[in-house]
Short mmCIF file of the C-alpha atoms (twelve columns), coordinates in Angstrom:
data_MODEL
# 
_entry.id   MODEL 
# 
loop_
_atom_site.group_PDB 
_atom_site.id 
_atom_site.type_symbol 
_atom_site.label_atom_id 
_atom_site.label_alt_id 
_atom_site.label_comp_id 
_atom_site.label_asym_id 
_atom_site.label_seq_id 
_atom_site.Cartn_x 
_atom_site.Cartn_y 
_atom_site.Cartn_z 
_atom_site.pdbx_PDB_model_num 
ATOM 1   C CA . VAL A 1   86.970  111.639 88.923 1 
ATOM 2   C CA . VAL A 2   90.040  111.512 86.704 1 
ATOM 3   C CA . GLN A 3   92.367  108.539 86.584 1 
ATOM 4   C CA . LEU A 4   95.716  108.335 84.806 1 
ATOM 5   C CA . VAL A 5   97.086  104.895 83.974 1 
ATOM 6   C CA . GLU A 6   100.625 104.407 82.702 1 
ATOM 7   C CA . CYS A 7   102.198 101.455 80.927 1 
ATOM 8   C CA . GLY A 8   105.145 100.653 78.697 1 
ATOM 9   C CA . GLY A 9   107.963 100.522 81.184 1 
ATOM 10  C CA . GLY A 10  110.420 97.666  81.373 1 
ATOM 11  C CA . SER A 11  114.045 96.639  81.413 1 
ATOM 12  C CA . VAL A 12  116.313 97.532  78.508 1 
ATOM 13  C CA . GLN A 13  119.995 97.831  77.827 1 
ATOM 14  C CA . ALA A 14  121.686 101.165 77.361 1 
ATOM 15  C CA . GLY A 15  121.070 102.512 73.888 1 
ATOM 16  C CA . GLY A 16  117.643 100.899 73.685 1 
ATOM 17  C CA . SER A 17  114.223 102.509 73.376 1 
ATOM 18  C CA . LEU A 18  110.898 102.449 75.166 1 
ATOM 19  C CA . ARG A 19  107.551 104.120 74.603 1 
ATOM 20  C CA . LEU A 20  105.512 104.953 77.662 1 
ATOM 21  C CA . SER A 21  101.766 105.512 77.484 1 
ATOM 22  C CA . CYS A 22  99.424  107.341 79.818 1 
ATOM 23  C CA . VAL A 23  95.715  106.812 79.296 1 
ATOM 24  C CA . VAL A 24  93.307  109.305 80.835 1 
ATOM 25  C CA . PHE A 25  89.987  108.110 82.192 1 
ATOM 26  C CA . GLY A 26  87.593  110.958 82.921 1 
ATOM 27  C CA . ASN A 27  87.667  114.581 81.884 1 
ATOM 28  C CA . PHE A 28  89.449  117.646 83.249 1 
ATOM 29  C CA . GLY A 29  88.488  120.311 80.745 1 
ATOM 30  C CA . ASP A 30  90.251  121.795 77.745 1 
ATOM 31  C CA . ASN A 31  92.813  124.034 79.470 1 
ATOM 32  C CA . TYR A 32  95.553  121.917 81.043 1 
ATOM 33  C CA . CYS A 33  99.128  120.754 81.254 1 
ATOM 34  C CA . MET A 34  100.255 117.149 81.100 1 
ATOM 35  C CA . GLY A 35  103.646 115.609 81.511 1 
ATOM 36  C CA . TRP A 36  106.021 112.892 82.603 1 
ATOM 37  C CA . PHE A 37  108.047 112.931 85.789 1 
ATOM 38  C CA . ARG A 38  110.736 110.559 87.012 1 
ATOM 39  C CA . GLU A 39  111.081 109.427 90.597 1 
ATOM 40  C CA . VAL A 40  114.215 107.835 92.007 1 
ATOM 41  C CA . PRO A 41  114.600 106.932 95.693 1 
ATOM 42  C CA . ARG A 42  116.396 109.599 97.719 1 
ATOM 43  C CA . LYS A 43  116.301 112.051 94.834 1 
ATOM 44  C CA . GLU A 44  113.995 114.942 94.019 1 
ATOM 45  C CA . ARG A 45  111.269 114.268 91.482 1 
ATOM 46  C CA . GLU A 46  112.461 115.363 88.029 1 
ATOM 47  C CA . GLY A 47  110.388 116.794 85.216 1 
ATOM 48  C CA . VAL A 48  111.086 114.870 82.016 1 
ATOM 49  C CA . ALA A 49  108.698 116.316 79.432 1 
ATOM 50  C CA . ALA A 50  105.438 118.250 79.373 1 
ATOM 51  C CA . VAL A 51  102.854 119.626 76.962 1 
ATOM 52  C CA . ASP A 52  99.993  122.039 77.404 1 
ATOM 53  C CA . SER A 53  96.579  122.231 75.785 1 
ATOM 54  C CA . ASP A 54  97.943  124.606 73.127 1 
ATOM 55  C CA . GLY A 55  100.586 122.079 72.125 1 
ATOM 56  C CA . SER A 56  103.581 123.858 73.640 1 
ATOM 57  C CA . MET A 57  106.209 121.392 74.812 1 
ATOM 58  C CA . ARG A 58  109.109 121.525 77.236 1 
ATOM 59  C CA . TYR A 59  111.781 118.987 78.070 1 
ATOM 60  C CA . GLY A 60  114.041 118.482 81.019 1 
ATOM 61  C CA . ASP A 61  117.739 118.805 80.276 1 
ATOM 62  C CA . SER A 62  118.334 115.054 80.455 1 
ATOM 63  C CA . ALA A 63  115.562 114.372 77.933 1 
ATOM 64  C CA . LYS A 64  116.427 116.910 75.261 1 
ATOM 65  C CA . GLY A 65  117.375 115.332 71.956 1 
ATOM 66  C CA . ARG A 66  116.473 111.805 73.082 1 
ATOM 67  C CA . PHE A 67  112.874 111.849 74.309 1 
ATOM 68  C CA . SER A 68  109.699 113.000 72.586 1 
ATOM 69  C CA . ILE A 69  106.320 113.722 74.150 1 
ATOM 70  C CA . SER A 70  103.113 113.490 72.151 1 
ATOM 71  C CA . ARG A 71  99.355  113.328 72.563 1 
ATOM 72  C CA . VAL A 72  96.693  111.320 70.772 1 
ATOM 73  C CA . ASN A 73  93.064  112.349 70.710 1 
ATOM 74  C CA . GLY A 74  93.836  115.563 72.527 1 
ATOM 75  C CA . LYS A 75  94.291  114.719 76.165 1 
ATOM 76  C CA . ASN A 76  93.069  111.103 76.185 1 
ATOM 77  C CA . THR A 77  96.484  109.495 75.717 1 
ATOM 78  C CA . LEU A 78  99.927  110.865 76.403 1 
ATOM 79  C CA . TYR A 79  103.086 109.203 75.104 1 
ATOM 80  C CA . LEU A 80  106.757 109.463 75.909 1 
ATOM 81  C CA . GLU A 81  109.094 108.065 73.276 1 
ATOM 82  C CA . MET A 82  112.493 107.415 74.837 1 
ATOM 83  C CA . ASN A 83  115.516 106.689 72.655 1 
ATOM 84  C CA . ASN A 84  119.191 106.087 73.349 1 
ATOM 85  C CA . LEU A 85  118.373 105.249 76.949 1 
ATOM 86  C CA . LYS A 86  121.044 105.555 79.614 1 
ATOM 87  C CA . PRO A 87  121.301 103.920 83.052 1 
ATOM 88  C CA . GLU A 88  120.622 107.314 84.658 1 
ATOM 89  C CA . ASP A 89  117.214 107.325 82.949 1 
ATOM 90  C CA . SER A 90  116.097 104.516 85.265 1 
ATOM 91  C CA . GLY A 91  113.265 105.274 87.641 1 
ATOM 92  C CA . LEU A 92  109.530 105.321 88.169 1 
ATOM 93  C CA . TYR A 93  107.908 107.376 85.431 1 
ATOM 94  C CA . ARG A 94  104.658 108.984 86.460 1 
ATOM 95  C CA . CYS A 95  102.168 110.817 84.306 1 
ATOM 96  C CA . ALA A 96  100.569 113.959 85.694 1 
ATOM 97  C CA . ALA A 97  97.951  116.448 84.645 1 
ATOM 98  C CA . ALA A 98  97.209  119.869 86.070 1 
ATOM 99  C CA . PHE A 99  94.552  122.482 85.367 1 
ATOM 100 C CA . PRO A 100 93.618  126.010 86.402 1 
ATOM 101 C CA . PRO A 101 94.458  127.630 88.623 1 
ATOM 102 C CA . TYR A 102 97.560  125.466 89.067 1 
ATOM 103 C CA . CYS A 103 98.431  125.210 85.396 1 
ATOM 104 C CA . SER A 104 97.005  126.313 82.086 1 
ATOM 105 C CA . ALA A 105 98.071  126.790 78.484 1 
ATOM 106 C CA . GLY A 106 101.182 128.939 78.272 1 
ATOM 107 C CA . HIS A 107 102.566 127.792 81.600 1 
ATOM 108 C CA . VAL A 108 103.947 124.410 80.684 1 
ATOM 109 C CA . GLU A 109 107.507 125.270 81.726 1 
ATOM 110 C CA . GLY A 110 106.375 126.127 85.227 1 
ATOM 111 C CA . PHE A 111 104.433 122.863 85.367 1 
ATOM 112 C CA . LEU A 112 107.537 120.886 84.385 1 
ATOM 113 C CA . LEU A 113 109.635 122.559 87.065 1 
ATOM 114 C CA . ASP A 114 106.952 122.604 89.768 1 
ATOM 115 C CA . PRO A 115 104.252 119.978 89.256 1 
ATOM 116 C CA . PRO A 116 101.230 119.897 91.562 1 
ATOM 117 C CA . PRO A 117 101.473 118.003 94.853 1 
ATOM 118 C CA . ILE A 118 100.243 114.448 94.780 1 
ATOM 119 C CA . ASP A 119 97.140  115.374 96.768 1 
ATOM 120 C CA . SER A 120 96.401  118.620 94.940 1 
ATOM 121 C CA . SER A 121 92.824  119.375 94.003 1 
ATOM 122 C CA . PHE A 122 94.100  120.893 90.758 1 
ATOM 123 C CA . GLY A 123 96.064  117.942 89.466 1 
ATOM 124 C CA . ASP A 124 96.066  114.199 89.016 1 
ATOM 125 C CA . TRP A 125 98.833  111.606 89.065 1 
ATOM 126 C CA . GLY A 126 99.167  108.070 87.801 1 
ATOM 127 C CA . GLN A 127 100.780 105.286 89.812 1 
ATOM 128 C CA . GLY A 128 103.750 105.109 87.474 1 
ATOM 129 C CA . THR A 129 105.581 102.604 85.317 1 
ATOM 130 C CA . GLN A 130 109.102 101.429 86.136 1 
ATOM 131 C CA . VAL A 131 111.975 101.840 83.703 1 
ATOM 132 C CA . ASN A 132 115.275 100.055 84.286 1 
ATOM 133 C CA . VAL A 133 118.216 100.678 81.967 1 
ATOM 134 C CA . SER A 134 121.280 98.479  82.376 1 
ATOM 135 C CA . SER A 135 124.766 99.334  81.183 1 
# 
């Protein structure tokens, strides 16, 4: 059983920074994709940033130039460094991981655009951490 636990969210003013963390409990092998997704009520889930087991990274358009995704100890901890935050960055940030056959190294862009369903047998999701950015 794999569990993803996020933390680091909070309330900040526009222009501020936050660092989100996602700690992985359990093991899902060495061929995977991991990433951050933002959920806002009445809007489609948006891929923010993702990385695969080879270290390839992809960012959503809104995150490019401001956010940075990184891993520590391989897949045990995933970070999202968010700088120059804007009110439109507000939302529930959820960490997700996916593995073959849904996602594998070299397919991180597809994972960012089309993450696994919440109840997928080939992926795991955290409960999320809330980010609120005020103007």
